[in-house]
Amino acid sequence: MNNTELETLIKTIPKAELHLHIEGTLEPELMFAIAKRNNISLKYNSIQELKLAYNFHNLQSFLDIYYEGANVLLHERDFYDLTWAYLEKMHNENVLHVEIFFDPQAHTKRGVAFDTVVNGIYKALEDGKRKLGISGYLIMCFLRHLSSESATETLKLSMPFKDKIIGVGLDSSEINNPPSKFKEVFKKAMSYGYLTVAHAGEEGPPEYIWEALNSLNVLRIDHGVRCLEDKTLIDELIKRRIPLTVCPLSNIKLKVFSRLEEHNLKELLSRGLLVTINSDDPAYFGGYINENFLACQKALQLTKEDIYNLAINSFLGSFLSKKEKTHFINKINDVVKISSKH
Ligand code: ADE
Ligand code: ZN
């Protein structure tokens, strides 16, 4: 396949997105529009000025701006509009299933009610299913820079919404906030029937991935790119079939790797790990899912087989049922069959 054909394949192949913070899809234009209707004054005078601030040197420097941006979100309509805009984009990128993170504590600490956040996002997911045919799950993340007590409090707040939330995750500042800090709250969440994931090995060491596996019993690792530093860990991830939700453009913006050409995605794949490509916080990192695929294809010479495997992995690594996974994988095979005829 030549480069144009590979580009077409990337754009048309059915995909799932498994690592996406809904607050990280807040485009500058929408941020300004919501700020205006909510009478909130932003620190920046224009979209151009705001975009100039998107120059990060590590995870923390990004998070400071990300939480500031999320401050404009006050009403159910704001969360709805944010989620709907993302789903429309995904529809245009042939993304058929999404598992969306949200950060309730980033909102409840500002006095926004838990139900305002969940209802706004969830209503958009329902419309996404009905009008766009996209299926969607919601994963509530605990902010790891806050206390485990605050996480437990948030877990309690989520109880009336258990049927709308499929799982819990762990995000925010990784260094010095190891997964073990949240052992008890994850145990409780699992006893309530929540599925579990955690960010680990983005900036933090392989030991944090071990902790996410052994203390939190997670079913997926978000990022996990530092696993390659530990051979025993790689073997364990393969043995347990733990998906890694890798976010290539995010890793470049946050200086986890200096250039995309140096990203270890291809090596993770060649070791036999269940790797997926995701966009993390696309409004801040310069690209949604297809842009992540396209940039990786160019920088790492991804082949047709790589693209096919990554698309299959995105469904295999999801929380869909076995039957739904088979349904989506059949759809991928249909597209690949057609594209190989040309
Ligand atoms: N919250 C939003 N994006 C994140 C990331 N890449 N890592 C940790 N926490 C986050
Ligand atoms: Zn993330």
mmCIF file of C-alpha atoms and ligand atoms in Angstrom:
data_model
loop_
_atom_site.group_PDB
_atom_site.id
_atom_site.type_symbol
_atom_site.label_atom_id
_atom_site.label_comp_id
_atom_site.label_asym_id
_atom_site.label_seq_id
_atom_site.Cartn_x
_atom_site.Cartn_y
_atom_site.Cartn_z
ATOM 1 C CA MET A 1 0.000 0.000 0.000
ATOM 2 C CA ASN A 2 1.298 3.477 -0.809
ATOM 3 C CA ASN A 3 0.993 6.397 1.616
ATOM 4 C CA THR A 4 -2.271 7.697 0.173
ATOM 5 C CA GLU A 5 -3.844 4.260 0.476
ATOM 6 C CA LEU A 6 -2.631 3.937 4.062
ATOM 7 C CA GLU A 7 -4.130 7.348 4.850
ATOM 8 C CA THR A 8 -7.468 6.264 3.408
ATOM 9 C CA LEU A 9 -7.339 3.043 5.390
ATOM 10 C CA ILE A 10 -6.699 4.954 8.631
ATOM 11 C CA LYS A 11 -9.602 7.296 7.980
ATOM 12 C CA THR A 12 -12.086 4.593 6.976
ATOM 13 C CA ILE A 13 -11.268 1.676 9.258
ATOM 14 C CA PRO A 14 -13.719 1.307 12.185
ATOM 15 C CA LYS A 15 -12.055 2.198 15.482
ATOM 16 C CA ALA A 16 -12.746 2.556 19.195
ATOM 17 C CA GLU A 17 -11.249 5.202 21.467
ATOM 18 C CA LEU A 18 -10.402 4.026 24.988
ATOM 19 C CA HIS A 19 -8.369 6.884 26.461
ATOM 20 C CA LEU A 20 -10.058 10.245 26.162
ATOM 21 C CA HIS A 21 -10.617 12.861 28.855
ATOM 22 C CA ILE A 22 -13.799 14.697 27.920
ATOM 23 C CA GLU A 23 -12.482 17.889 29.554
ATOM 24 C CA GLY A 24 -9.484 17.562 27.235
ATOM 25 C CA THR A 25 -11.720 17.961 24.171
ATOM 26 C CA LEU A 26 -12.590 21.556 25.102
ATOM 27 C CA GLU A 27 -11.506 23.443 21.973
ATOM 28 C CA PRO A 28 -10.493 27.094 22.512
ATOM 29 C CA GLU A 29 -13.471 28.324 20.459
ATOM 30 C CA LEU A 30 -15.949 26.407 22.643
ATOM 31 C CA MET A 31 -14.090 27.480 25.803
ATOM 32 C CA PHE A 32 -14.560 31.147 24.847
ATOM 33 C CA ALA A 33 -18.207 30.609 23.840
ATOM 34 C CA ILE A 34 -19.097 28.839 27.107
ATOM 35 C CA ALA A 35 -17.144 31.390 29.179
ATOM 36 C CA LYS A 36 -19.136 34.167 27.501
ATOM 37 C CA ARG A 37 -22.557 32.646 28.131
ATOM 38 C CA ASN A 38 -21.585 31.837 31.731
ATOM 39 C CA ASN A 39 -20.173 35.325 32.379
ATOM 40 C CA ILE A 40 -16.736 33.988 33.231
ATOM 41 C CA SER A 41 -13.707 36.061 32.374
ATOM 42 C CA LEU A 42 -10.745 34.130 31.051
ATOM 43 C CA LYS A 43 -7.092 34.986 31.696
ATOM 44 C CA TYR A 44 -6.559 35.216 27.936
ATOM 45 C CA ASN A 45 -7.848 37.981 25.670
ATOM 46 C CA SER A 46 -8.114 35.896 22.529
ATOM 47 C CA ILE A 47 -8.039 32.371 21.169
ATOM 48 C CA GLN A 48 -4.577 33.058 19.735
ATOM 49 C CA GLU A 49 -3.306 34.159 23.147
ATOM 50 C CA LEU A 50 -4.778 31.035 24.781
ATOM 51 C CA LYS A 51 -3.193 28.772 22.175
ATOM 52 C CA LEU A 52 0.211 30.345 22.877
ATOM 53 C CA ALA A 53 -0.088 28.977 26.429
ATOM 54 C CA TYR A 54 -0.349 25.425 25.049
ATOM 55 C CA ASN A 55 3.370 24.958 25.268
ATOM 56 C CA PHE A 56 3.949 22.268 27.838
ATOM 57 C CA HIS A 57 7.190 20.939 29.293
ATOM 58 C CA ASN A 58 5.728 18.063 31.321
ATOM 59 C CA LEU A 59 2.431 16.618 32.589
ATOM 60 C CA GLN A 60 2.016 19.133 35.438
ATOM 61 C CA SER A 61 2.441 22.191 33.212
ATOM 62 C CA PHE A 62 -0.370 20.819 31.047
ATOM 63 C CA LEU A 63 -2.649 19.905 33.967
ATOM 64 C CA ASP A 64 -2.482 23.468 35.340
ATOM 65 C CA ILE A 65 -3.948 24.813 32.084
ATOM 66 C CA TYR A 66 -6.366 21.875 31.636
ATOM 67 C CA TYR A 67 -8.027 22.442 35.047
ATOM 68 C CA GLU A 68 -8.166 26.173 34.383
ATOM 69 C CA GLY A 69 -9.959 25.535 31.080
ATOM 70 C CA ALA A 70 -12.452 23.189 32.754
ATOM 71 C CA ASN A 71 -13.496 26.037 35.072
ATOM 72 C CA VAL A 72 -15.821 27.419 32.385
ATOM 73 C CA LEU A 73 -18.018 24.290 32.622
ATOM 74 C CA LEU A 74 -20.893 25.032 34.998
ATOM 75 C CA HIS A 75 -24.192 23.762 33.651
ATOM 76 C CA GLU A 76 -25.543 20.513 32.268
ATOM 77 C CA ARG A 77 -25.726 22.139 28.836
ATOM 78 C CA ASP A 78 -21.970 22.893 28.955
ATOM 79 C CA PHE A 79 -21.125 19.227 29.566
ATOM 80 C CA TYR A 80 -23.612 18.194 26.904
ATOM 81 C CA ASP A 81 -22.194 20.568 24.269
ATOM 82 C CA LEU A 82 -18.639 19.488 25.073
ATOM 83 C CA THR A 83 -19.461 15.798 24.698
ATOM 84 C CA TRP A 84 -21.639 16.256 21.635
ATOM 85 C CA ALA A 85 -18.898 18.176 19.803
ATOM 86 C CA TYR A 86 -16.495 15.295 20.483
ATOM 87 C CA LEU A 87 -18.978 12.654 19.306
ATOM 88 C CA GLU A 88 -19.659 14.502 16.056
ATOM 89 C CA LYS A 89 -15.938 14.576 15.360
ATOM 90 C CA MET A 90 -15.669 10.859 16.120
ATOM 91 C CA HIS A 91 -18.519 10.135 13.746
ATOM 92 C CA ASN A 92 -16.530 11.808 10.976
ATOM 93 C CA GLU A 93 -13.467 9.733 11.870
ATOM 94 C CA ASN A 94 -15.232 6.358 11.763
ATOM 95 C CA VAL A 95 -14.949 5.862 15.509
ATOM 96 C CA LEU A 96 -17.794 3.514 16.436
ATOM 97 C CA HIS A 97 -17.251 3.134 20.173
ATOM 98 C CA VAL A 98 -15.812 5.442 22.851
ATOM 99 C CA GLU A 99 -14.934 4.970 26.506
ATOM 100 C CA ILE A 100 -14.816 8.463 27.949
ATOM 101 C CA PHE A 101 -13.051 9.628 31.122
ATOM 102 C CA PHE A 102 -14.361 12.462 33.210
ATOM 103 C CA ASP A 103 -12.869 14.122 36.302
ATOM 104 C CA PRO A 104 -15.766 14.728 38.741
ATOM 105 C CA GLN A 105 -13.521 16.260 41.411
ATOM 106 C CA ALA A 106 -12.398 18.992 39.000
ATOM 107 C CA HIS A 107 -16.017 20.140 39.035
ATOM 108 C CA THR A 108 -17.412 19.253 42.467
ATOM 109 C CA LYS A 109 -14.561 21.172 44.127
ATOM 110 C CA ARG A 110 -15.887 24.288 42.303
ATOM 111 C CA GLY A 111 -19.421 23.698 43.544
ATOM 112 C CA VAL A 112 -20.739 22.044 40.368
ATOM 113 C CA ALA A 113 -22.981 19.132 41.349
ATOM 114 C CA PHE A 114 -22.004 15.573 40.417
ATOM 115 C CA ASP A 115 -25.370 15.036 38.691
ATOM 116 C CA THR A 116 -24.908 18.150 36.504
ATOM 117 C CA VAL A 117 -21.682 16.659 35.137
ATOM 118 C CA VAL A 118 -22.901 13.080 34.629
ATOM 119 C CA ASN A 119 -26.295 14.017 33.222
ATOM 120 C CA GLY A 120 -24.805 16.447 30.684
ATOM 121 C CA ILE A 121 -22.243 13.936 29.417
ATOM 122 C CA TYR A 122 -24.644 11.001 29.529
ATOM 123 C CA LYS A 123 -27.416 12.742 27.585
ATOM 124 C CA ALA A 124 -24.937 13.473 24.794
ATOM 125 C CA LEU A 125 -23.855 9.808 24.835
ATOM 126 C CA GLU A 126 -27.497 8.762 24.482
ATOM 127 C CA ASP A 127 -27.937 11.135 21.532
ATOM 128 C CA GLY A 128 -24.657 9.871 20.095
ATOM 129 C CA LYS A 129 -26.050 6.352 20.108
ATOM 130 C CA ARG A 130 -29.404 7.395 18.663
ATOM 131 C CA LYS A 131 -28.348 9.962 16.060
ATOM 132 C CA LEU A 132 -24.809 8.903 15.151
ATOM 133 C CA GLY A 133 -24.770 5.191 15.984
ATOM 134 C CA ILE A 134 -21.763 5.584 18.315
ATOM 135 C CA SER A 135 -21.777 3.494 21.463
ATOM 136 C CA GLY A 136 -20.239 5.047 24.547
ATOM 137 C CA TYR A 137 -19.246 4.195 28.104
ATOM 138 C CA LEU A 138 -18.339 6.543 30.917
ATOM 139 C CA ILE A 139 -15.363 6.084 33.259
ATOM 140 C CA MET A 140 -15.034 8.261 36.348
ATOM 141 C CA CYS A 141 -11.431 9.137 37.229
ATOM 142 C CA PHE A 142 -10.112 9.956 40.682
ATOM 143 C CA LEU A 143 -7.576 12.790 40.772
ATOM 144 C CA ARG A 144 -4.474 11.219 42.275
ATOM 145 C CA HIS A 145 -3.017 14.520 43.543
ATOM 146 C CA LEU A 146 -5.991 14.674 45.922
ATOM 147 C CA SER A 147 -6.425 12.432 48.981
ATOM 148 C CA SER A 148 -7.797 8.908 49.002
ATOM 149 C CA GLU A 149 -10.553 10.247 51.297
ATOM 150 C CA SER A 150 -11.631 12.642 48.563
ATOM 151 C CA ALA A 151 -11.703 9.720 46.099
ATOM 152 C CA THR A 152 -13.857 7.710 48.516
ATOM 153 C CA GLU A 153 -16.215 10.674 48.887
ATOM 154 C CA THR A 154 -16.485 10.891 45.080
ATOM 155 C CA LEU A 155 -17.182 7.169 44.857
ATOM 156 C CA LYS A 156 -20.076 7.681 47.282
ATOM 157 C CA LEU A 157 -21.432 10.562 45.184
ATOM 158 C CA SER A 158 -21.446 8.286 42.132
ATOM 159 C CA MET A 159 -23.696 5.655 43.700
ATOM 160 C CA PRO A 160 -27.012 6.999 42.335
ATOM 161 C CA PHE A 161 -25.435 7.029 38.847
ATOM 162 C CA LYS A 162 -23.981 3.520 38.912
ATOM 163 C CA ASP A 163 -25.984 2.443 35.873
ATOM 164 C CA LYS A 164 -24.503 5.332 33.844
ATOM 165 C CA ILE A 165 -20.842 4.748 34.771
ATOM 166 C CA ILE A 166 -19.023 1.577 33.754
ATOM 167 C CA GLY A 167 -15.812 1.996 35.668
ATOM 168 C CA VAL A 168 -13.308 4.014 37.646
ATOM 169 C CA GLY A 169 -9.872 5.264 36.651
ATOM 170 C CA LEU A 170 -6.968 7.211 38.099
ATOM 171 C CA ASP A 171 -5.438 10.303 36.500
ATOM 172 C CA SER A 172 -3.705 13.664 37.151
ATOM 173 C CA SER A 173 -0.164 14.162 38.540
ATOM 174 C CA GLU A 174 1.522 10.759 38.514
ATOM 175 C CA ILE A 175 4.908 11.341 40.129
ATOM 176 C CA ASN A 176 4.754 10.953 43.950
ATOM 177 C CA ASN A 177 1.133 9.746 43.756
ATOM 178 C CA PRO A 178 1.540 5.969 43.346
ATOM 179 C CA PRO A 179 -1.467 3.746 42.631
ATOM 180 C CA SER A 180 -1.153 2.051 46.055
ATOM 181 C CA LYS A 181 -2.466 5.300 47.625
ATOM 182 C CA PHE A 182 -5.876 4.317 46.181
ATOM 183 C CA LYS A 183 -5.897 0.589 47.010
ATOM 184 C CA GLU A 184 -8.885 0.756 49.357
ATOM 185 C CA VAL A 185 -11.105 2.945 47.197
ATOM 186 C CA PHE A 186 -10.471 0.753 44.137
ATOM 187 C CA LYS A 187 -11.335 -2.324 46.183
ATOM 188 C CA LYS A 188 -14.579 -0.682 47.233
ATOM 189 C CA ALA A 189 -15.342 0.424 43.661
ATOM 190 C CA MET A 190 -14.853 -3.149 42.411
ATOM 191 C CA SER A 191 -17.154 -4.479 45.109
ATOM 192 C CA TYR A 192 -19.836 -2.119 43.715
ATOM 193 C CA GLY A 193 -19.356 -3.614 40.260
ATOM 194 C CA TYR A 194 -17.194 -0.919 38.654
ATOM 195 C CA LEU A 195 -14.528 -1.997 36.168
ATOM 196 C CA THR A 196 -11.089 -0.512 36.767
ATOM 197 C CA VAL A 197 -8.302 1.212 34.840
ATOM 198 C CA ALA A 198 -5.439 3.503 35.872
ATOM 199 C CA HIS A 199 -2.922 5.859 34.306
ATOM 200 C CA ALA A 200 0.502 4.385 35.034
ATOM 201 C CA GLY A 201 3.930 4.536 33.445
ATOM 202 C CA GLU A 202 3.258 7.790 31.594
ATOM 203 C CA GLU A 203 5.869 9.765 33.543
ATOM 204 C CA GLY A 204 6.030 7.387 36.500
ATOM 205 C CA PRO A 205 8.317 4.323 36.762
ATOM 206 C CA PRO A 206 7.474 0.685 35.921
ATOM 207 C CA GLU A 207 6.884 0.096 39.661
ATOM 208 C CA TYR A 208 3.703 2.190 39.347
ATOM 209 C CA ILE A 209 2.462 -0.156 36.600
ATOM 210 C CA TRP A 210 3.139 -3.119 38.900
ATOM 211 C CA GLU A 211 1.162 -1.368 41.646
ATOM 212 C CA ALA A 212 -1.747 -0.637 39.309
ATOM 213 C CA LEU A 213 -1.808 -4.350 38.407
ATOM 214 C CA ASN A 214 -1.273 -5.823 41.855
ATOM 215 C CA SER A 215 -2.734 -3.257 44.305
ATOM 216 C CA LEU A 216 -5.584 -1.921 42.162
ATOM 217 C CA ASN A 217 -6.215 -5.012 40.019
ATOM 218 C CA VAL A 218 -6.829 -2.880 36.937
ATOM 219 C CA LEU A 219 -8.085 -4.367 33.670
ATOM 220 C CA ARG A 220 -6.243 -1.784 31.519
ATOM 221 C CA ILE A 221 -3.223 0.459 31.858
ATOM 222 C CA ASP A 222 -3.524 3.993 30.488
ATOM 223 C CA HIS A 223 -0.259 4.971 28.761
ATOM 224 C CA GLY A 224 2.092 2.350 30.249
ATOM 225 C CA VAL A 225 4.855 3.265 27.788
ATOM 226 C CA ARG A 226 7.569 2.917 30.453
ATOM 227 C CA CYS A 227 6.845 -0.825 30.779
ATOM 228 C CA LEU A 228 9.639 -1.492 28.291
ATOM 229 C CA GLU A 229 12.158 -0.728 31.073
ATOM 230 C CA ASP A 230 11.172 -3.957 32.862
ATOM 231 C CA LYS A 231 11.274 -7.294 31.018
ATOM 232 C CA THR A 232 9.355 -9.170 33.750
ATOM 233 C CA LEU A 233 6.630 -6.540 33.606
ATOM 234 C CA ILE A 234 6.301 -6.905 29.819
ATOM 235 C CA ASP A 235 5.880 -10.673 30.266
ATOM 236 C CA GLU A 236 3.231 -10.094 32.938
ATOM 237 C CA LEU A 237 1.261 -7.628 30.800
ATOM 238 C CA ILE A 238 1.313 -10.113 27.915
ATOM 239 C CA LYS A 239 0.377 -13.045 30.145
ATOM 240 C CA ARG A 240 -2.610 -11.173 31.610
ATOM 241 C CA ARG A 241 -3.561 -9.679 28.205
ATOM 242 C CA ILE A 242 -3.647 -6.180 29.737
ATOM 243 C CA PRO A 243 -4.342 -3.507 27.085
ATOM 244 C CA LEU A 244 -2.151 -0.395 27.024
ATOM 245 C CA THR A 245 -3.998 2.742 25.898
ATOM 246 C CA VAL A 246 -1.137 4.646 24.313
ATOM 247 C CA CYS A 247 -1.463 8.342 23.363
ATOM 248 C CA PRO A 248 1.332 9.225 20.935
ATOM 249 C CA LEU A 249 0.722 12.958 20.285
ATOM 250 C CA SER A 250 0.125 13.495 24.017
ATOM 251 C CA ASN A 251 3.476 11.864 24.775
ATOM 252 C CA ILE A 252 5.233 14.281 22.427
ATOM 253 C CA LYS A 253 3.460 17.408 23.746
ATOM 254 C CA LEU A 254 4.246 16.404 27.348
ATOM 255 C CA LYS A 255 7.855 15.506 26.481
ATOM 256 C CA VAL A 256 7.626 11.828 27.390
ATOM 257 C CA PHE A 257 9.456 11.300 24.071
ATOM 258 C CA SER A 258 11.264 14.111 22.300
ATOM 259 C CA ARG A 259 10.127 13.182 18.777
ATOM 260 C CA LEU A 260 7.422 10.907 17.403
ATOM 261 C CA GLU A 261 10.138 9.052 15.472
ATOM 262 C CA GLU A 262 11.506 8.003 18.879
ATOM 263 C CA HIS A 263 8.169 6.771 20.251
ATOM 264 C CA ASN A 264 8.180 3.128 21.371
ATOM 265 C CA LEU A 265 4.688 2.291 19.972
ATOM 266 C CA LYS A 266 6.071 0.034 17.272
ATOM 267 C CA GLU A 267 8.273 -1.810 19.732
ATOM 268 C CA LEU A 268 5.367 -2.295 22.145
ATOM 269 C CA LEU A 269 3.412 -3.829 19.264
ATOM 270 C CA SER A 270 6.267 -6.046 18.144
ATOM 271 C CA ARG A 271 6.705 -7.397 21.692
ATOM 272 C CA GLY A 272 3.132 -8.721 21.463
ATOM 273 C CA LEU A 273 1.483 -6.240 23.850
ATOM 274 C CA LEU A 274 -2.160 -5.325 23.308
ATOM 275 C CA VAL A 275 -1.538 -1.711 22.266
ATOM 276 C CA THR A 276 -4.161 0.838 21.221
ATOM 277 C CA ILE A 277 -3.827 4.384 19.829
ATOM 278 C CA ASN A 278 -5.775 7.180 21.535
ATOM 279 C CA SER A 279 -5.869 10.958 21.727
ATOM 280 C CA ASP A 280 -5.951 11.692 25.523
ATOM 281 C CA ASP A 281 -6.685 15.458 25.436
ATOM 282 C CA PRO A 282 -6.985 16.250 21.727
ATOM 283 C CA ALA A 283 -7.930 19.933 22.062
ATOM 284 C CA TYR A 284 -4.601 20.515 23.811
ATOM 285 C CA PHE A 285 -2.329 18.059 22.009
ATOM 286 C CA GLY A 286 -3.018 18.862 18.378
ATOM 287 C CA GLY A 287 -5.013 15.917 17.131
ATOM 288 C CA TYR A 288 -7.925 13.540 17.516
ATOM 289 C CA ILE A 289 -7.659 9.816 16.923
ATOM 290 C CA ASN A 290 -7.114 9.801 13.168
ATOM 291 C CA GLU A 291 -4.426 12.469 13.471
ATOM 292 C CA ASN A 292 -2.667 10.258 16.033
ATOM 293 C CA PHE A 293 -2.815 7.310 13.621
ATOM 294 C CA LEU A 294 -1.695 9.415 10.645
ATOM 295 C CA ALA A 295 1.233 10.992 12.494
ATOM 296 C CA CYS A 296 2.389 7.581 13.782
ATOM 297 C CA GLN A 297 2.069 6.036 10.341
ATOM 298 C CA LYS A 298 4.393 8.678 8.925
ATOM 299 C CA ALA A 299 6.897 8.815 11.786
ATOM 300 C CA LEU A 300 7.071 5.076 12.488
ATOM 301 C CA GLN A 301 6.230 3.657 9.063
ATOM 302 C CA LEU A 302 3.173 1.783 10.324
ATOM 303 C CA THR A 303 2.134 -0.869 7.802
ATOM 304 C CA LYS A 304 -1.317 -1.968 6.719
ATOM 305 C CA GLU A 305 -1.010 -4.884 9.185
ATOM 306 C CA ASP A 306 -0.077 -2.497 12.028
ATOM 307 C CA ILE A 307 -3.105 -0.304 11.318
ATOM 308 C CA TYR A 308 -5.353 -3.360 11.099
ATOM 309 C CA ASN A 309 -3.999 -4.771 14.389
ATOM 310 C CA LEU A 310 -4.358 -1.412 16.165
ATOM 311 C CA ALA A 311 -7.981 -1.121 15.044
ATOM 312 C CA ILE A 312 -8.721 -4.705 16.162
ATOM 313 C CA ASN A 313 -6.961 -4.043 19.491
ATOM 314 C CA SER A 314 -9.109 -0.960 20.101
ATOM 315 C CA PHE A 315 -12.179 -3.223 20.273
ATOM 316 C CA LEU A 316 -10.442 -6.173 21.962
ATOM 317 C CA GLY A 317 -9.225 -3.840 24.710
ATOM 318 C CA SER A 318 -12.644 -2.254 25.227
ATOM 319 C CA PHE A 319 -15.289 -3.087 27.830
ATOM 320 C CA LEU A 320 -17.725 -4.244 25.158
ATOM 321 C CA SER A 321 -19.176 -7.745 25.391
ATOM 322 C CA LYS A 322 -17.620 -10.612 23.434
ATOM 323 C CA LYS A 323 -20.529 -10.507 21.005
ATOM 324 C CA GLU A 324 -20.176 -6.751 20.410
ATOM 325 C CA LYS A 325 -16.425 -7.126 19.901
ATOM 326 C CA THR A 326 -17.028 -9.766 17.238
ATOM 327 C CA HIS A 327 -19.594 -7.506 15.552
ATOM 328 C CA PHE A 328 -17.127 -4.596 15.301
ATOM 329 C CA ILE A 329 -14.208 -6.797 14.253
ATOM 330 C CA ASN A 330 -16.355 -8.161 11.421
ATOM 331 C CA LYS A 331 -16.929 -4.557 10.329
ATOM 332 C CA ILE A 332 -13.166 -3.967 10.278
ATOM 333 C CA ASN A 333 -12.676 -7.093 8.175
ATOM 334 C CA ASP A 334 -15.286 -5.882 5.678
ATOM 335 C CA VAL A 335 -13.456 -2.560 5.205
ATOM 336 C CA VAL A 336 -10.052 -4.215 4.923
ATOM 337 C CA LYS A 337 -11.366 -6.744 2.404
ATOM 338 C CA ILE A 338 -12.762 -3.944 0.231
ATOM 339 C CA SER A 339 -9.598 -1.851 0.457
ATOM 340 C CA SER A 340 -7.371 -4.775 -0.554
ATOM 341 C CA LYS A 341 -9.412 -5.251 -3.751
ATOM 342 C CA HIS A 342 -8.275 -1.848 -5.013
HETATM 343 N N1 ADE B 1 -5.677 14.198 32.899
HETATM 344 C C1 ADE B 1 -5.924 14.582 31.650
HETATM 345 N N2 ADE B 1 -4.972 14.130 30.835
HETATM 346 C C2 ADE B 1 -4.100 13.417 31.583
HETATM 347 C C3 ADE B 1 -2.909 12.696 31.323
HETATM 348 N N3 ADE B 1 -2.390 12.588 30.103
HETATM 349 N N4 ADE B 1 -2.268 12.130 32.359
HETATM 350 C C4 ADE B 1 -2.764 12.225 33.587
HETATM 351 N N5 ADE B 1 -3.872 12.894 33.890
HETATM 352 C C5 ADE B 1 -4.539 13.492 32.901
HETATM 353 ZN ZN ZN B 2 -4.959 10.425 30.051
#
